[in-house]
Coordinates of C-alpha atoms in Angstrom, one line a residue:
X1 CA 4.2 -49.9 151.9
X2 CA 6.2 -50.5 148.8
X3 CA 6.2 -46.9 147.6
X4 CA 7.1 -45.6 151.1
X5 CA 9.9 -48.0 151.5
X6 CA 11.4 -46.8 148.2
X7 CA 11.2 -43.2 149.5
X8 CA 13.0 -44.3 152.7
X9 CA 15.8 -45.9 150.8
X10 CA 16.2 -42.8 148.6
X11 CA 15.9 -40.1 151.2
X12 CA 19.7 -40.1 151.9
X13 CA 20.5 -39.6 148.2
X14 CA 22.0 -36.1 147.6
X15 CA 19.4 -33.7 146.2
X16 CA 20.3 -33.0 142.6
X17 CA 17.3 -30.7 141.9
X18 CA 17.8 -27.1 141.1
X19 CA 17.2 -24.5 143.8
X20 CA 15.6 -21.2 142.9
X21 CA 15.6 -18.1 145.2
X22 CA 12.4 -16.1 145.4
X23 CA 11.7 -12.7 147.0
X24 CA 8.2 -13.7 148.2
X25 CA 5.6 -16.5 147.9
X26 CA 1.9 -16.8 148.4
X27 CA 0.5 -20.3 149.1
X28 CA -2.9 -21.6 150.1
X29 CA -3.8 -24.9 151.6
X30 CA -7.5 -25.9 151.0
X31 CA -9.7 -28.8 151.9
X32 CA -12.7 -29.9 153.9
X33 CA -13.2 -28.2 157.3
X34 CA -12.0 -31.5 158.9
X35 CA -8.9 -31.9 156.8
X36 CA -6.7 -29.9 159.2
X37 CA -5.7 -27.1 156.7
X38 CA -5.7 -24.5 159.4
X39 CA -3.3 -26.5 161.6
X40 CA -1.0 -27.3 158.6
X41 CA -1.0 -23.6 157.7
X42 CA -0.1 -22.5 161.2
X43 CA 2.8 -24.9 161.3
X44 CA 4.0 -23.7 158.0
X45 CA 3.7 -20.2 159.2
X46 CA 5.6 -21.0 162.4
X47 CA 8.5 -22.6 160.4
X48 CA 8.6 -19.5 158.2
X49 CA 8.8 -17.1 161.1
X50 CA 11.6 -19.2 162.6
X51 CA 13.5 -18.9 159.3
X52 CA 13.3 -15.1 159.6
X53 CA 10.7 -14.4 156.9
X54 CA 8.1 -11.7 157.3
X55 CA 4.7 -13.4 157.1
X56 CA 1.1 -12.5 156.8
X57 CA -1.8 -15.0 156.8
X58 CA -5.5 -15.2 156.0
X59 CA -7.4 -18.2 157.5
X60 CA -10.7 -18.7 155.7
X61 CA -13.3 -20.8 157.6
X62 CA -16.6 -22.1 156.5
X63 CA -19.6 -20.5 158.3
X64 CA -21.2 -23.9 159.0
X65 CA -19.9 -25.8 162.0
X66 CA -19.8 -29.0 159.9
X67 CA -21.0 -28.6 156.3
X68 CA -21.6 -31.8 154.3
X69 CA -18.3 -33.3 153.5
X70 CA -16.9 -32.6 150.0
X71 CA -19.3 -29.6 149.4
X72 CA -18.3 -26.1 148.4
X73 CA -19.8 -24.7 151.6
X74 CA -17.5 -26.9 153.7
X75 CA -14.2 -25.7 152.1
X76 CA -11.6 -24.4 154.6
X77 CA -8.5 -22.6 153.5
X78 CA -5.3 -21.1 155.0
X79 CA -3.3 -18.6 153.0
X80 CA 0.3 -17.7 153.8
X81 CA 2.4 -14.9 152.3
X82 CA 6.1 -15.1 153.3
X83 CA 8.8 -12.8 152.1
X84 CA 12.4 -11.6 152.4
X85 CA 11.0 -8.0 152.5
X86 CA 8.5 -6.3 154.7
X87 CA 4.9 -7.2 153.8
X88 CA 1.5 -5.9 154.9
X89 CA -1.1 -8.3 153.4
X90 CA -1.6 -12.1 152.9
X91 CA -1.0 -11.6 149.2
X92 CA -3.2 -11.4 146.1
X93 CA -2.8 -14.2 143.5
X94 CA -1.4 -17.6 144.7
X95 CA 1.9 -19.0 143.6
X96 CA 0.9 -22.4 144.9
X97 CA -2.4 -24.0 145.7
X98 CA -2.8 -27.4 147.6
X99 CA -6.3 -28.8 146.9
X100 CA -7.2 -31.8 149.0
X101 CA -10.5 -32.5 147.1
X102 CA -12.5 -31.3 144.1
X103 CA -14.5 -28.8 146.1
X104 CA -11.3 -27.1 147.4
X105 CA -10.1 -26.9 143.8
X106 CA -13.3 -25.3 142.5
X107 CA -13.6 -22.7 145.3
X108 CA -9.9 -21.6 145.0
X109 CA -8.7 -22.2 141.5
X110 CA -9.5 -18.7 140.3
X111 CA -7.0 -17.2 142.7
X112 CA -4.1 -19.2 141.4
X113 CA -1.6 -17.4 139.1
X114 CA -1.3 -18.6 135.5
X115 CA 1.6 -21.1 135.5
X116 CA 1.2 -21.4 139.3
X117 CA 1.9 -24.7 141.1
X118 CA -1.2 -26.8 141.7
X119 CA -0.8 -29.8 144.0
X120 CA -3.9 -32.0 144.0
X121 CA -4.8 -35.0 146.2
X122 CA -5.6 -37.2 143.2
X123 CA -7.2 -39.9 145.4
X124 CA -10.1 -37.6 146.3
X125 CA -11.2 -37.0 142.7
X126 CA -13.8 -39.8 142.8
X127 CA -17.0 -39.6 140.7
X128 CA -19.0 -38.9 143.9
X129 CA -16.7 -36.1 145.1
X130 CA -16.6 -34.5 141.7
X131 CA -20.3 -34.5 141.5
X132 CA -20.6 -32.8 145.0
X133 CA -18.3 -30.1 143.8
X134 CA -20.3 -29.5 140.6
X135 CA -18.0 -31.2 138.1
X136 CA -19.5 -33.3 135.4
X137 CA -16.0 -34.2 134.1
X138 CA -12.8 -34.3 136.1
X139 CA -10.8 -31.1 135.7
X140 CA -7.7 -33.4 135.6
X141 CA -9.0 -34.7 132.3
X142 CA -10.8 -31.9 130.5
X143 CA -7.9 -29.5 129.9
X144 CA -9.3 -26.7 132.1
X145 CA -6.1 -26.8 134.3
X146 CA -3.7 -26.5 131.3
X147 CA -2.6 -23.0 132.4
X148 CA -1.1 -24.3 135.6
X149 CA 1.7 -26.6 136.6
X150 CA -0.4 -29.4 137.9
X151 CA 1.1 -32.1 140.2
X152 CA -1.4 -34.9 141.0
X153 CA -0.2 -36.7 144.1
X154 CA -1.8 -39.8 145.8
X155 CA -1.8 -38.1 149.2
X156 CA -4.4 -40.4 150.8
X157 CA -2.7 -43.5 149.5
X158 CA 0.8 -42.4 150.4
X159 CA -0.2 -41.3 153.8
X160 CA -1.9 -44.6 154.5
X161 CA 1.1 -46.5 153.4
X162 CA 3.3 -44.4 155.7
X163 CA 1.3 -44.9 158.9
X164 CA -0.8 -48.0 158.6
X165 CA 1.8 -50.2 160.1
X166 CA 1.9 -48.2 163.3
X167 CA 0.4 -50.2 166.2
X168 CA -2.6 -48.6 167.9
X169 CA -3.6 -46.3 165.0
X170 CA -7.2 -46.6 163.7
X171 CA -8.3 -46.1 160.1
X172 CA -10.1 -42.9 161.1
X173 CA -6.9 -41.6 162.7
X174 CA -4.9 -42.5 159.6
X175 CA -7.1 -40.4 157.5
X176 CA -6.8 -37.4 159.9
X177 CA -3.0 -37.4 159.4
X178 CA -3.1 -36.5 155.7
X179 CA -2.7 -32.8 156.4
X180 CA 0.8 -33.5 157.7
X181 CA 1.8 -35.4 154.5
X182 CA 0.7 -32.3 152.6
X183 CA 2.6 -30.1 155.0
X184 CA 5.7 -32.2 154.6
X185 CA 5.4 -31.9 150.8
X186 CA 5.2 -28.1 150.6
X187 CA 7.8 -27.8 153.4
X188 CA 10.2 -29.5 151.0
X189 CA 9.0 -27.4 148.1
X190 CA 9.8 -24.2 149.9
X191 CA 12.7 -25.4 152.1
X192 CA 10.9 -25.1 155.4
X193 CA 12.4 -27.1 158.3
X194 CA 10.4 -29.8 160.0
X195 CA 12.0 -29.7 163.5
X196 CA 9.6 -27.1 165.1
X197 CA 6.6 -29.0 163.8
X198 CA 7.9 -32.4 165.1
X199 CA 8.6 -30.8 168.5
X200 CA 5.0 -29.4 168.5
X201 CA 3.6 -32.9 167.6
X202 CA 5.5 -34.5 170.4
X203 CA 4.3 -32.0 173.0
X204 CA 0.7 -31.8 171.7
X205 CA 0.2 -35.6 171.7
X206 CA 2.6 -36.5 174.4
X207 CA 0.1 -38.9 176.0
X208 CA -0.7 -40.6 172.7
X209 CA 2.5 -42.1 171.3
X210 CA 0.8 -43.7 168.3
X211 CA -0.5 -40.3 167.1
X212 CA 2.9 -38.8 167.6
X213 CA 4.6 -41.5 165.6
X214 CA 2.0 -41.3 162.8
X215 CA 2.0 -37.5 162.4
X216 CA 5.8 -37.3 162.5
X217 CA 6.2 -40.2 160.1
X218 CA 3.8 -38.9 157.4
X219 CA 5.2 -35.4 157.7
X220 CA 8.6 -36.8 156.8
X221 CA 7.1 -39.0 154.1
X222 CA 5.6 -36.0 152.4
X223 CA 9.0 -34.2 152.7
X224 CA 10.9 -37.1 151.2
X225 CA 8.3 -37.5 148.5
X226 CA 9.0 -34.0 147.3
X227 CA 12.8 -34.6 147.6
X228 CA 12.8 -37.8 145.6
X229 CA 10.0 -37.5 143.1
X230 CA 11.2 -36.7 139.6
X231 CA 8.3 -34.4 138.5
X232 CA 9.0 -31.8 141.2
X233 CA 12.3 -30.7 139.7
X234 CA 12.8 -27.3 141.5
X235 CA 13.0 -26.4 145.2
X236 CA 12.4 -22.8 146.2
X237 CA 14.0 -20.7 148.9
X238 CA 13.0 -17.4 150.4
X239 CA 15.8 -15.5 152.2
X240 CA 15.2 -14.1 155.7
X241 CA 13.8 -10.6 155.9
X242 CA 15.7 -7.7 157.5
X243 CA 13.8 -6.9 160.7
X244 CA 14.6 -4.7 163.6
X245 CA 16.6 -6.5 166.4
X246 CA 14.4 -7.8 169.2
X247 CA 12.4 -10.8 170.4
X248 CA 9.6 -11.8 168.1
X249 CA 6.6 -14.1 168.1
X250 CA 3.8 -14.6 165.6
X251 CA 0.5 -13.3 166.8
X252 CA -3.1 -13.0 165.7
X253 CA -5.3 -9.9 166.3
X254 CA -7.4 -11.8 168.9
X255 CA -4.2 -12.9 170.8
X256 CA -2.8 -9.4 170.7
X257 CA -6.1 -7.9 172.0
X258 CA -6.1 -10.4 174.9
X259 CA -2.5 -9.6 175.8
X260 CA -3.1 -5.9 175.5
X261 CA -6.1 -6.0 177.8
X262 CA -4.3 -8.2 180.3
X263 CA -1.3 -5.8 180.2
X264 CA -3.6 -2.8 180.8
X265 CA -4.9 -4.7 183.9
X266 CA -1.4 -5.0 185.2
X267 CA -0.5 -1.4 184.4
X268 CA -3.7 -0.3 186.3
X269 CA -3.2 -2.8 189.1
X270 CA -6.8 -3.7 188.7
X271 CA -8.6 -6.9 187.9
X272 CA -9.9 -7.3 184.4
X273 CA -13.4 -8.7 184.2
X274 CA -14.4 -10.1 180.7
X275 CA -18.0 -10.9 180.3
X276 CA -19.1 -12.2 176.9
X277 CA -21.5 -14.4 175.0
X278 CA -19.7 -16.5 172.3
X279 CA -20.2 -15.2 168.8
X280 CA -18.1 -15.8 165.7
X281 CA -15.6 -14.3 165.1
X282 CA -15.2 -12.7 168.6
X283 CA -15.2 -16.0 170.5
X284 CA -11.4 -16.3 170.3
X285 CA -11.0 -13.3 172.5
X286 CA -12.8 -15.2 175.3
X287 CA -10.7 -18.3 174.7
X288 CA -7.4 -16.2 174.8
X289 CA -8.4 -14.4 178.0
X290 CA -9.3 -17.7 179.8
X291 CA -5.7 -18.7 179.3
X292 CA -4.6 -15.5 181.2
X293 CA -6.7 -16.2 184.3
X294 CA -3.5 -16.2 186.5
X295 CA -2.8 -12.6 185.5
X296 CA -5.6 -10.7 187.1
X297 CA -8.1 -11.7 184.5
X298 CA -11.6 -13.1 185.3
X299 CA -13.8 -14.4 182.5
X300 CA -17.6 -15.0 182.5
X301 CA -19.6 -16.7 179.7
X302 CA -23.0 -15.0 179.9
X303 CA -26.3 -16.5 178.7
X304 CA -26.7 -13.8 176.0
X305 CA -25.2 -10.4 174.9
X306 CA -27.5 -8.4 177.1
X307 CA -26.4 -10.2 180.2
X308 CA -22.8 -9.9 179.1
X309 CA -22.7 -6.1 178.9
X310 CA -24.8 -5.9 182.0
X311 CA -22.1 -7.9 183.8
X312 CA -19.3 -5.6 182.8
X313 CA -21.3 -2.5 183.7
X314 CA -21.5 -4.0 187.1
X315 CA -17.8 -4.9 187.2
X316 CA -16.9 -1.4 186.1
X317 CA -19.2 0.2 188.7
X318 CA -17.4 -2.0 191.3
X319 CA -14.0 -0.8 190.3
X320 CA -12.7 -3.5 187.9
X321 CA -11.8 -3.0 184.3
X322 CA -15.0 -4.2 182.5
X323 CA -14.6 -5.6 179.0
X324 CA -16.9 -7.4 176.6
X325 CA -16.4 -8.8 173.1
X326 CA -19.0 -9.3 170.4
X327 CA -19.8 -9.0 166.7
X328 CA -22.4 -7.0 164.8
X329 CA -25.6 -8.9 165.8
X330 CA -24.4 -9.0 169.4
X331 CA -23.6 -5.3 169.3
X332 CA -27.2 -4.6 168.3
X333 CA -28.4 -6.3 171.4
X334 CA -26.0 -4.4 173.6
X335 CA -26.9 -1.0 172.3
X336 CA -29.3 0.0 175.1
X337 CA -26.9 -1.1 177.8
X338 CA -24.1 0.7 176.0
X339 CA -26.2 3.9 176.2
X340 CA -26.6 3.2 179.9
X341 CA -22.8 3.1 180.2
X342 CA -22.6 6.5 178.4
X343 CA -25.1 8.3 180.7
X344 CA -23.7 6.8 183.9
X345 CA -20.2 7.7 182.6
X346 CA -18.6 4.4 183.5
X347 CA -15.3 3.2 182.0
X348 CA -15.6 0.0 180.0
X349 CA -14.3 -1.5 176.8
X350 CA -16.5 -3.1 174.0
X351 CA -14.5 -5.0 171.4
X352 CA -16.6 -5.4 168.2
X353 CA -15.0 -8.0 165.8
X354 CA -17.0 -7.1 162.7
X355 CA -18.3 -9.7 160.2
X356 CA -20.4 -9.7 157.1
X357 CA -24.0 -8.8 157.7
X358 CA -26.8 -7.9 158.0
X359 CA -28.4 -10.2 160.6
X360 CA -26.3 -13.3 160.9
X361 CA -25.0 -12.7 157.4
X362 CA -21.7 -14.6 156.8
X363 CA -20.3 -15.2 160.3
X364 CA -16.7 -16.1 159.4
X365 CA -16.1 -13.5 156.7
X366 CA -14.7 -10.0 157.2
X367 CA -16.4 -6.7 156.7
X368 CA -16.1 -3.2 158.1
X369 CA -19.9 -2.4 158.1
X370 CA -20.5 -1.6 161.8
X371 CA -18.8 1.9 161.8
X372 CA -22.1 3.8 161.6
X373 CA -23.6 1.5 164.2
X374 CA -21.0 2.2 166.8
X375 CA -21.0 5.9 166.1
X376 CA -24.8 6.4 166.0
X377 CA -26.5 3.2 166.8
X378 CA -27.9 4.2 170.2
X379 CA -31.0 6.2 171.2
X380 CA -30.4 9.9 172.1
X381 CA -27.2 11.8 171.8
X382 CA -24.8 9.1 173.0
X383 CA -21.2 9.8 172.0
X384 CA -18.2 7.6 172.8
X385 CA -14.7 7.1 171.5
X386 CA -14.1 4.6 168.7
X387 CA -10.7 3.2 167.9
X388 CA -9.7 0.8 165.0
X389 CA -6.4 -1.2 165.1
X390 CA -4.7 -1.5 161.7
X391 CA -2.6 -4.7 162.3
X392 CA -2.6 -7.6 164.7
X393 CA 0.3 -6.0 166.6
X394 CA -1.6 -2.7 166.8
X395 CA -4.4 -4.5 168.6
X396 CA -2.1 -4.8 171.6
X397 CA -1.3 -1.0 171.6
X398 CA -4.9 0.1 171.1
X399 CA -6.2 -2.2 173.8
X400 CA -4.0 -0.5 176.3
X401 CA -4.9 3.0 174.9
X402 CA -8.6 2.2 175.1
X403 CA -8.3 1.2 178.8
X404 CA -6.2 4.3 179.5
X405 CA -8.8 6.6 177.9
X406 CA -11.8 4.9 179.4
X407 CA -10.5 5.4 182.9
X408 CA -9.1 8.9 182.5
X409 CA -12.3 10.2 180.8
X410 CA -14.9 8.0 182.5
X411 CA -16.4 6.7 179.3
X412 CA -17.0 3.5 177.5
X413 CA -14.7 3.0 174.5
X414 CA -15.4 0.8 171.4
X415 CA -12.5 -1.1 169.7
X416 CA -13.4 -2.0 166.1
X417 CA -11.6 -5.1 164.9
X418 CA -12.9 -7.5 162.2
X419 CA -12.7 -11.2 161.2
X420 CA -9.7 -10.6 159.0
X421 CA -7.7 -8.8 161.6
X422 CA -8.7 -11.2 164.4
X423 CA -7.5 -14.2 162.5
X424 CA -4.6 -12.7 160.6
X425 CA -1.1 -13.6 161.9
X426 CA 1.9 -11.3 161.7
X427 CA 5.4 -11.4 163.3
X428 CA 5.2 -9.2 166.4
X429 CA 8.1 -7.6 168.2
X430 CA 7.5 -8.2 171.9
X431 CA 7.5 -4.8 173.6
X432 CA 9.5 -3.8 176.6
X433 CA 6.7 -3.7 179.2
X434 CA 8.9 -1.8 181.7
X435 CA 8.7 1.2 179.4
X436 CA 4.9 1.4 179.5
X437 CA 3.6 4.1 181.8
X438 CA 1.2 3.0 184.6
X439 CA -2.5 3.6 184.2
X440 CA -3.6 5.8 187.0
X441 CA -6.9 5.2 188.7
X442 CA -8.0 7.7 191.3
X443 CA -10.8 6.3 193.5
X444 CA -11.4 9.2 195.9
X445 CA -12.0 8.7 199.6
X446 CA -13.1 12.3 200.0
X447 CA -14.6 14.6 197.4
X448 CA -16.7 17.7 196.9
X449 CA -20.0 18.0 198.8
X450 CA -23.1 19.9 197.9
X451 CA -24.8 22.5 200.0
X452 CA -26.8 19.7 201.7
X453 CA -23.6 18.0 202.8
X454 CA -24.0 15.2 200.3
X455 CA -21.5 13.9 197.8
X456 CA -21.8 15.4 194.3
X457 CA -21.0 12.5 191.9
X458 CA -21.1 14.7 188.8
X459 CA -18.5 17.3 189.8
X460 CA -16.0 17.2 186.9
X461 CA -12.3 17.5 186.6
X462 CA -10.3 19.3 183.9
X463 CA -11.1 16.4 181.5
X464 CA -14.8 16.7 182.2
X465 CA -14.6 13.3 183.9
X466 CA -16.7 12.7 187.0
X467 CA -15.0 11.0 190.1
X468 CA -14.6 7.3 189.9
X469 CA -16.0 6.2 193.3
X470 CA -16.0 2.6 194.4
X471 CA -19.4 1.6 195.9
X472 CA -19.2 1.4 199.7
X473 CA -16.8 4.2 200.2
X474 CA -17.9 5.8 203.4
X475 CA -19.4 9.3 203.0
X476 CA -19.4 9.0 199.2
X477 CA -22.7 7.1 198.8
X478 CA -24.4 8.0 195.5
X479 CA -26.9 6.8 193.0
X480 CA -26.5 6.4 189.3
X481 CA -28.8 5.0 186.6
X482 CA -30.3 5.5 183.2
X483 CA -32.4 8.6 184.0
X484 CA -30.9 12.0 183.3
X485 CA -28.9 13.5 186.1
X486 CA -28.7 17.0 187.6
X487 CA -25.6 18.6 186.4
X488 CA -23.7 18.5 189.7
X489 CA -25.6 16.5 192.3
X490 CA -26.5 13.5 190.1
X491 CA -30.1 13.7 191.2
X492 CA -32.7 12.6 188.7
X493 CA -33.7 15.7 186.7
X494 CA -36.3 16.3 183.9
X495 CA -35.3 20.0 183.6
X496 CA -34.9 20.7 179.8
X497 CA -32.0 23.2 180.2
X498 CA -30.2 20.8 182.5
X499 CA -30.6 18.0 180.0
X500 CA -29.2 20.1 177.2
X501 CA -26.2 21.0 179.4
X502 CA -25.5 17.3 180.3
X503 CA -25.8 16.2 176.7
X504 CA -23.3 18.9 175.7
X505 CA -20.9 18.1 178.5
X506 CA -20.8 14.4 177.5
X507 CA -20.2 15.5 173.9
X508 CA -17.4 17.9 174.9
X509 CA -15.8 15.3 177.1
X510 CA -15.5 12.9 174.2
X511 CA -14.3 15.7 171.9
X512 CA -11.7 16.5 174.4
X513 CA -10.1 13.1 174.0
X514 CA -8.7 14.6 170.8
X515 CA -5.8 15.9 172.7
X516 CA -4.8 12.3 173.6
X517 CA -4.8 11.3 169.9
X518 CA -1.5 11.6 168.0
X519 CA -1.4 13.7 164.8
X520 CA -2.3 11.8 161.7
X521 CA 0.9 10.7 159.8
X522 CA 1.0 10.5 156.0
X523 CA 3.2 8.0 154.1
X524 CA 4.5 9.6 150.9
X525 CA 4.3 13.2 149.6
X526 CA 2.7 15.8 151.9
X527 CA 0.7 17.1 148.9
X528 CA 0.0 15.7 145.4
X529 CA -2.5 14.0 143.2
X530 CA -4.1 11.5 145.4
X531 CA -4.4 10.5 149.1
X532 CA -5.6 7.0 149.9
X533 CA -7.5 7.2 153.2
X534 CA -8.1 3.8 154.8
X535 CA -9.2 2.8 158.3
X536 CA -8.6 -0.3 160.4
X537 CA -7.6 -3.5 158.7
X538 CA -7.6 -2.1 155.2
X539 CA -4.3 -0.5 156.0
X540 CA -2.2 -3.4 154.6
X541 CA -3.7 -3.4 151.1
X542 CA -4.0 0.4 150.9
X543 CA -0.5 1.1 152.0
X544 CA 1.1 -1.6 149.8
X545 CA -0.8 -0.4 146.7
X546 CA 0.3 3.2 147.4
X547 CA 3.9 2.2 148.1
X548 CA 4.0 0.2 144.9
X549 CA 2.7 3.1 142.8
X550 CA 5.1 5.6 144.5
X551 CA 8.0 3.3 143.3
X552 CA 6.5 3.7 139.8
X553 CA 6.7 7.5 140.0
X554 CA 3.0 8.2 140.8
X555 CA 2.1 11.1 143.2
X556 CA 0.3 8.9 145.7
X557 CA 0.2 9.2 149.5
X558 CA -1.6 7.1 152.0
X559 CA -2.8 7.4 155.6
X560 CA -4.7 5.0 157.9
X561 CA -7.2 6.2 160.5
X562 CA -6.9 4.3 163.8
X563 CA -9.0 6.9 165.7
X564 CA -12.5 7.4 164.3
X565 CA -14.1 9.3 167.1
X566 CA -12.8 11.9 167.7
X567 CA -10.9 12.2 164.5
X568 CA -7.3 13.5 164.5
X569 CA -7.1 17.3 164.7
X570 CA -4.9 17.7 161.6
X571 CA -7.0 15.4 159.3
X572 CA -8.8 18.3 157.7
X573 CA -5.5 20.0 156.7
X574 CA -4.2 16.8 155.3
X575 CA -7.3 16.2 153.2
X576 CA -7.1 19.7 151.7
X577 CA -3.5 19.0 150.4
X578 CA -4.5 16.6 147.7
X579 CA -6.4 16.8 144.4
X580 CA -8.4 13.7 145.1
X581 CA -9.1 11.5 148.1
X582 CA -9.8 7.7 147.7
X583 CA -11.4 5.9 150.6
X584 CA -11.3 2.0 150.4
X585 CA -13.4 0.2 152.9
X586 CA -15.1 -3.2 153.3
X587 CA -18.6 -1.7 153.4
X588 CA -20.7 0.5 151.1
X589 CA -19.0 3.7 152.0
X590 CA -19.5 4.4 155.7
X591 CA -16.3 6.3 156.4
X592 CA -16.7 8.0 153.0
X593 CA -20.1 9.3 154.2
X594 CA -18.6 10.6 157.5
X595 CA -15.6 12.3 155.8
X596 CA -17.7 14.1 153.2
X597 CA -20.2 15.3 155.8
X598 CA -17.5 16.4 158.3
X599 CA -15.1 18.2 155.9
X600 CA -17.4 19.2 153.0
X601 CA -15.2 17.6 150.4
X602 CA -15.8 15.3 147.5
X603 CA -14.0 12.0 147.8
X604 CA -13.9 8.8 145.8
X605 CA -15.3 5.7 147.5
X606 CA -13.9 2.2 146.8
X607 CA -16.1 -0.4 148.4
X608 CA -16.1 -4.2 148.7
X609 CA -18.6 -6.4 150.5
X610 CA -17.7 -9.9 149.3
X611 CA -16.6 -11.2 152.7
X612 CA -13.0 -10.9 151.5
X613 CA -10.2 -8.4 152.1
X614 CA -9.0 -6.1 149.4
X615 CA -6.4 -7.3 147.0
X616 CA -3.6 -4.8 146.4
X617 CA -4.2 -4.9 142.7
X618 CA -7.8 -3.8 143.1
X619 CA -6.7 -0.6 144.8
X620 CA -3.8 0.0 142.4
X621 CA -6.1 -0.2 139.4
X622 CA -8.5 2.4 140.9
X623 CA -5.7 4.8 141.9
X624 CA -4.3 4.7 138.3
X625 CA -7.7 5.4 136.9
X626 CA -8.2 8.4 139.2
X627 CA -4.8 9.8 138.4
X628 CA -5.4 9.3 134.7
X629 CA -8.6 11.3 135.0
X630 CA -6.8 14.1 136.9
X631 CA -4.1 14.3 134.2
X632 CA -6.7 14.2 131.4
X633 CA -8.5 17.2 133.0

């Protein structure tokens, strides 16, 4: 208690430390998966958003539900990039690293800038913890950290002294509050307010007053420790960013997808049925939609992926908006039923939150390696539209677009998210929903009849879409299924010419969706040395790298594909306007393969399959090398 009492006495002393203004900062909180680093990171992010900074985050979870404590496999981290200017990525190298134990230090130290700030929970550097992390000698003693500004802090001890006198708090609960001491400390270091976090604590633990008091007290203790401790001589500030006027909130990709799907349900005035089997990292979509049950959303947790997609096919057939969410291994199990949705021409949405594979691979790590699977991973000629959002906010827009296209063209649509996009958090300007056009669903009561007086379920409109008839409509009884249909009547047919016509019609229908896709927009010069062609979540790093090099005078343009099937109509013309094309993607070159085959061009492929997103610097280096080669030639 003695040290905490000293802090309490000194906390009203005017802060005589110097204050330095920075344009942007990248920090990472790292510790055991039970240390609360994700929560601390979220609260720091929330405070930064409320200050008006632009932010981008990268939560990094261990794959194991509960890895052995203190091991490398159990390290959990949360990275926050906050800035006074617009940003598109969680940042490359770290300005500050908070390491709660030796394992967190070992896993993350290579990402810290030389002379960066390293705050270490000194109490956790015991011989046993060091051994678990693979250290034979403490890095605090062997000089390996000499390139950094190291601040060892007795976080465990100071936290215990701050909260141990609170009545009704157990020793286990005391230990669980350490993350708030660390949060208070870095909140002081970067001048983040505590008010919003304290209000959150009071609301979250309103029925547990001892926990409220403990978390709030240690949060303030960490803040005052930073304010009064002599070895932290500088406090940093980051001014607010200039942002378009409007109402903002911070949002993850999974949250935005859920809100977009629920909004589409409202625009269509139809119930949304979400049937899914939990799988990392797609499970959050189910969690978010459960919270929206009062807005025309029904959720169903199936026993497996096959049952999940079967349930949404049934929901779609019945007139609801059928949606499922999965990741790569689950998508493989759904492929046969997805083909059934293609041949029956039913509107549904499949959200694939990609992760590192193959098989179960690295469940919590991002990858973009399912592109070829969603394009071609079904038996027979089985085309469907594929969209890929580029940012968390874009997930909202493309979710609505996917529902609109699925219903208008009577086709399943795949949305390709990934673990990075699903968990990344950005400020999101809340749209004016009154400006969104309704989603029209025409369920006919009367329709065309064949010569035998029976309803013809495969008569097509100008979009080659068949009529969307709700089962039980009098006079429009019909049969659909997985066997090939006769071109108009929908009767089972094994006629070879009919089969070829039906295959081509389904292909033409999906190709016709191209008229709904906006022209591809290029950032930078309309022609020049190099075009960086990214897709989905690689947008942030690719765009930032290109923008940085344009400021240096390089002839670099960039564009991001959000529509992967069909591709934008003007893409070929764009590609022909540059001397070289660079395609960065988190796989071994899947879009590169498609682009070269489709447009008969030679492009450069930049691949990464480490379970980590691209760093901006990685892309910048390759661009410079390519331009250097062009100039040399």
